[in-house]
PDB file of C-alpha atoms in Angstrom:
ATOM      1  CA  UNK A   1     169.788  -6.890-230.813  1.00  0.00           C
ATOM      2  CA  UNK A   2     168.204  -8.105-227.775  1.00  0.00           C
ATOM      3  CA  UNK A   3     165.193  -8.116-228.657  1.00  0.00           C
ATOM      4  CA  UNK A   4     166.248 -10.112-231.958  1.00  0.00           C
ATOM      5  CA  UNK A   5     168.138 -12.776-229.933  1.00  0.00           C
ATOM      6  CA  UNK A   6     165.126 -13.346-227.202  1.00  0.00           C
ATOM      7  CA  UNK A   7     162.974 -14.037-229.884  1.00  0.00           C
ATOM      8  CA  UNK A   8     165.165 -16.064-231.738  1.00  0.00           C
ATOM      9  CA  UNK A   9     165.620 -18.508-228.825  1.00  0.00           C
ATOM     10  CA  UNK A  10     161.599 -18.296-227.868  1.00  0.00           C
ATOM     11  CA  UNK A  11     160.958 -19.113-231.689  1.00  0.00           C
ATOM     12  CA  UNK A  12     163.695 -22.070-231.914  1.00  0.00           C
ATOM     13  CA  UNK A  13     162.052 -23.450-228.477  1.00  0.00           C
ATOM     14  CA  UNK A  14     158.588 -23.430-229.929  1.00  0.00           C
ATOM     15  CA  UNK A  15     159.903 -25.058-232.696  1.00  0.00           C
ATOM     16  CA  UNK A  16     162.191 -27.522-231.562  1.00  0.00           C
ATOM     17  CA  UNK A  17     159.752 -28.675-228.308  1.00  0.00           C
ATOM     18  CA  UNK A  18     156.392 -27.622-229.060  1.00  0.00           C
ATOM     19  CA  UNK A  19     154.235 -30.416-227.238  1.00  0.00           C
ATOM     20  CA  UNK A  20     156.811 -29.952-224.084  1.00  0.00           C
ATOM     21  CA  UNK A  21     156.038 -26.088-224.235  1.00  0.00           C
ATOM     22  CA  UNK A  22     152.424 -26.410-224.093  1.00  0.00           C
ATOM     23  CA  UNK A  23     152.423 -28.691-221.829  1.00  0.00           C
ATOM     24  CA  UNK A  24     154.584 -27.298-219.437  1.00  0.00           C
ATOM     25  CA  UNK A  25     153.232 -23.471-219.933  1.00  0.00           C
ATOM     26  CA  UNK A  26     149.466 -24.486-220.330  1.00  0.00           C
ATOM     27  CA  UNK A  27     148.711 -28.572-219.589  1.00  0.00           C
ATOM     28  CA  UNK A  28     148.124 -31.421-221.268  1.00  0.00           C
ATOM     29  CA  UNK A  29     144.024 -30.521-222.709  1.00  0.00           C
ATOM     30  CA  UNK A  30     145.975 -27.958-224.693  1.00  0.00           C
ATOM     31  CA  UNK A  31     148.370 -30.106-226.852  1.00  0.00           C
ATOM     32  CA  UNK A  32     146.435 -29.873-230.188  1.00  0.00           C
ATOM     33  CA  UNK A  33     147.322 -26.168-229.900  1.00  0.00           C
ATOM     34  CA  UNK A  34     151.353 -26.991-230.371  1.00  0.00           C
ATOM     35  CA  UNK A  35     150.818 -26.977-233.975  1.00  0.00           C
ATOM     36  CA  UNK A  36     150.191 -23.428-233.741  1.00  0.00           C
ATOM     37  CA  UNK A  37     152.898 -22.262-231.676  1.00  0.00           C
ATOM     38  CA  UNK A  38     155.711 -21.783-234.159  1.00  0.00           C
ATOM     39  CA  UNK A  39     153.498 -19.081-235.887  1.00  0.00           C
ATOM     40  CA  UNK A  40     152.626 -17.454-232.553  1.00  0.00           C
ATOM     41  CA  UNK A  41     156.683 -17.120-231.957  1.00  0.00           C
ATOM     42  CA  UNK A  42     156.366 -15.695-235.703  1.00  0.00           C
ATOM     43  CA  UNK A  43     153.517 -13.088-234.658  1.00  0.00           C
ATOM     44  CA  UNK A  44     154.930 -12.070-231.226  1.00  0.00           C
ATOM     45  CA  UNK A  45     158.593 -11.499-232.931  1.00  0.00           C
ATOM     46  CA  UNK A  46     156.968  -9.504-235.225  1.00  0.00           C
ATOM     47  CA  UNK A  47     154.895  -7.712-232.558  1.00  0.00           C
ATOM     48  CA  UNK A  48     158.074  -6.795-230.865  1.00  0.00           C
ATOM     49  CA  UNK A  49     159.772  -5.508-233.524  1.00  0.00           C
ATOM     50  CA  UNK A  50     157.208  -3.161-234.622  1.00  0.00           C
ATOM     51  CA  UNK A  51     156.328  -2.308-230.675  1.00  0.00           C
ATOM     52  CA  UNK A  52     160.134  -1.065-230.704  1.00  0.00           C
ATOM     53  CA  UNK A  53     160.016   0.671-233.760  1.00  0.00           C
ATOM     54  CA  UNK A  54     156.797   2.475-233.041  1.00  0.00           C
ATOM     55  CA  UNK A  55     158.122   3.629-229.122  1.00  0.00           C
ATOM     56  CA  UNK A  56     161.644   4.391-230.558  1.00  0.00           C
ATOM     57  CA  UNK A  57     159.981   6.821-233.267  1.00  0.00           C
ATOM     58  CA  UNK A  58     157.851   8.036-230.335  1.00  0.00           C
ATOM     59  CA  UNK A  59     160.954   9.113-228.182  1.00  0.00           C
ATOM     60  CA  UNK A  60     162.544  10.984-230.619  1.00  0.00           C
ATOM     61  CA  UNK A  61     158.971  13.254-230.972  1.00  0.00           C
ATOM     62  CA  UNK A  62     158.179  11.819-234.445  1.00  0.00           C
ATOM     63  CA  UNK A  63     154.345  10.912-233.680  1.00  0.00           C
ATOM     64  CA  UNK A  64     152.946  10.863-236.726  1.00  0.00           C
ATOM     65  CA  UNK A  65     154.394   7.132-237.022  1.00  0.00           C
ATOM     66  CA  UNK A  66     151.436   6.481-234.501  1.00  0.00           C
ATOM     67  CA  UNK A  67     149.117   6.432-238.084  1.00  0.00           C
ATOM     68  CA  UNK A  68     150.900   3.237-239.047  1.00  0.00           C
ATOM     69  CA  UNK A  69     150.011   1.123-236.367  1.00  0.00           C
ATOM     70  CA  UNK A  70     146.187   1.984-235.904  1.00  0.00           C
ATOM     71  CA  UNK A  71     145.834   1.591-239.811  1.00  0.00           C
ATOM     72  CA  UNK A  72     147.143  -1.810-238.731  1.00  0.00           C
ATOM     73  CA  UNK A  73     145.159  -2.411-236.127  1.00  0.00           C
ATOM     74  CA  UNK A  74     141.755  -1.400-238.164  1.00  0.00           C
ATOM     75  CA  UNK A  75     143.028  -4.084-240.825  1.00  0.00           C
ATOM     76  CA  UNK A  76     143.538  -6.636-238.381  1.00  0.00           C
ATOM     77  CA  UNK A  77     140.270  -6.143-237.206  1.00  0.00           C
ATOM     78  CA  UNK A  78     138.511  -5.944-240.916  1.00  0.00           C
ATOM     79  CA  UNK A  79     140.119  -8.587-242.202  1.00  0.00           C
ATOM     80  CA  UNK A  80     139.906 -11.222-238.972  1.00  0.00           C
ATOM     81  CA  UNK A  81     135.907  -9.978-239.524  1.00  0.00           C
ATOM     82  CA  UNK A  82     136.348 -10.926-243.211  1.00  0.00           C
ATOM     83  CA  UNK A  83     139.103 -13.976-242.133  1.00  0.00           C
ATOM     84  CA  UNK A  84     138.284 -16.629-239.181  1.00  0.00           C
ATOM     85  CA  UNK A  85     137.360 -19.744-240.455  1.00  0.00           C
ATOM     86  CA  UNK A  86     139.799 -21.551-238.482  1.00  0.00           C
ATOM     87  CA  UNK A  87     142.225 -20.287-236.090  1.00  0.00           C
ATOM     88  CA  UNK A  88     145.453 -20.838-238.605  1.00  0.00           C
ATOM     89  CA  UNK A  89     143.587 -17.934-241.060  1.00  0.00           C
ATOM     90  CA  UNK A  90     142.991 -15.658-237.798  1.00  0.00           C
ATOM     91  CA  UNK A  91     147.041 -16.498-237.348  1.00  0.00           C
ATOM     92  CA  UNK A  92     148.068 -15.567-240.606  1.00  0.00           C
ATOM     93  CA  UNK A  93     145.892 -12.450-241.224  1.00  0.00           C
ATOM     94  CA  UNK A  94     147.894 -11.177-237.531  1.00  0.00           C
ATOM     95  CA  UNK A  95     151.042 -12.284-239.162  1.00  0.00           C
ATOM     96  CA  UNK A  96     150.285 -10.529-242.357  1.00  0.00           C
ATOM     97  CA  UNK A  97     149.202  -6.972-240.953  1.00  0.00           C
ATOM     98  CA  UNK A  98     152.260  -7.159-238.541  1.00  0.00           C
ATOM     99  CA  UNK A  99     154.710  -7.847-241.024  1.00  0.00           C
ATOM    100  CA  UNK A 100     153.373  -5.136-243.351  1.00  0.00           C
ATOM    101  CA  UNK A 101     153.105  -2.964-240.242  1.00  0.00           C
ATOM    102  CA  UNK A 102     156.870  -3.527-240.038  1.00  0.00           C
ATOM    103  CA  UNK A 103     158.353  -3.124-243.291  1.00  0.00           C
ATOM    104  CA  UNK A 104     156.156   0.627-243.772  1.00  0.00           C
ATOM    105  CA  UNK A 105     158.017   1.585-240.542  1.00  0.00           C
ATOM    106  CA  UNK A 106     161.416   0.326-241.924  1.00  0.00           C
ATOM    107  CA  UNK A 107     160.542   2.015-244.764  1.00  0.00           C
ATOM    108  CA  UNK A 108     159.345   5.490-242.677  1.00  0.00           C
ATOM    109  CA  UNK A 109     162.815   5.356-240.887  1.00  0.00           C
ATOM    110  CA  UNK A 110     164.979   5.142-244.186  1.00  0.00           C
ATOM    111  CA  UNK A 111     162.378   8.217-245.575  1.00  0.00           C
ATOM    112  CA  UNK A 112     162.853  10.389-242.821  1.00  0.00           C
TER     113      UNK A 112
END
């Protein structure tokens, strides 16, 4: 739940006050990026999630879950080689393999 509500408030910052996060976190030459950062809350919530899954699956000695995320991993990498003609595609290809990441380990904790 923590987890849930810390990146509920990170995502509603970035995008509620994008331009004000970017320029506070990285300056002012960086503002073109704030366009971006609602996705990278999207990403990085998504990243969490599965990081918790993955390490909660890992305490409890089930370690064959560790398959899941390097398959994701060597799609991310094959299809950002195949994807990255802007950095929005590069965005969504990460937001795609997480979120499929995800839902196979929702889907390995209801199967085992």
């Amino acid at each position: 739940v923590l987890v849930f509500l810390i990146t509920l408030g990170i995502g509603l910052i970035y995008f509620l006050f994008p331009e004000l996060m970017v320029n506070i976190l990285y300056g002012a030459e960086y503002l073109p990026a704030a366009s971006y950062l609602v996705f990278f809350a999207i990403f990085l919530g998504l990243y969490s999630f599965s990081f918790l899954f993955t390490n909660f699956f890992l305490s409890i000695r089930k370690t064959k879950i560790v398959i899941l995320p390097v398959l994701a991993a060597i799609a991310q990498i094959v299809l950002i080689s195949i994807f990255h003609q802007d950095l929005i595609q590069i965005i969504r290809v990460s937001i795609g393999v997480l979120f499929l990441l995800f839902v196979s380990l929702l889907f390995y904790n209801f199967a085992t």
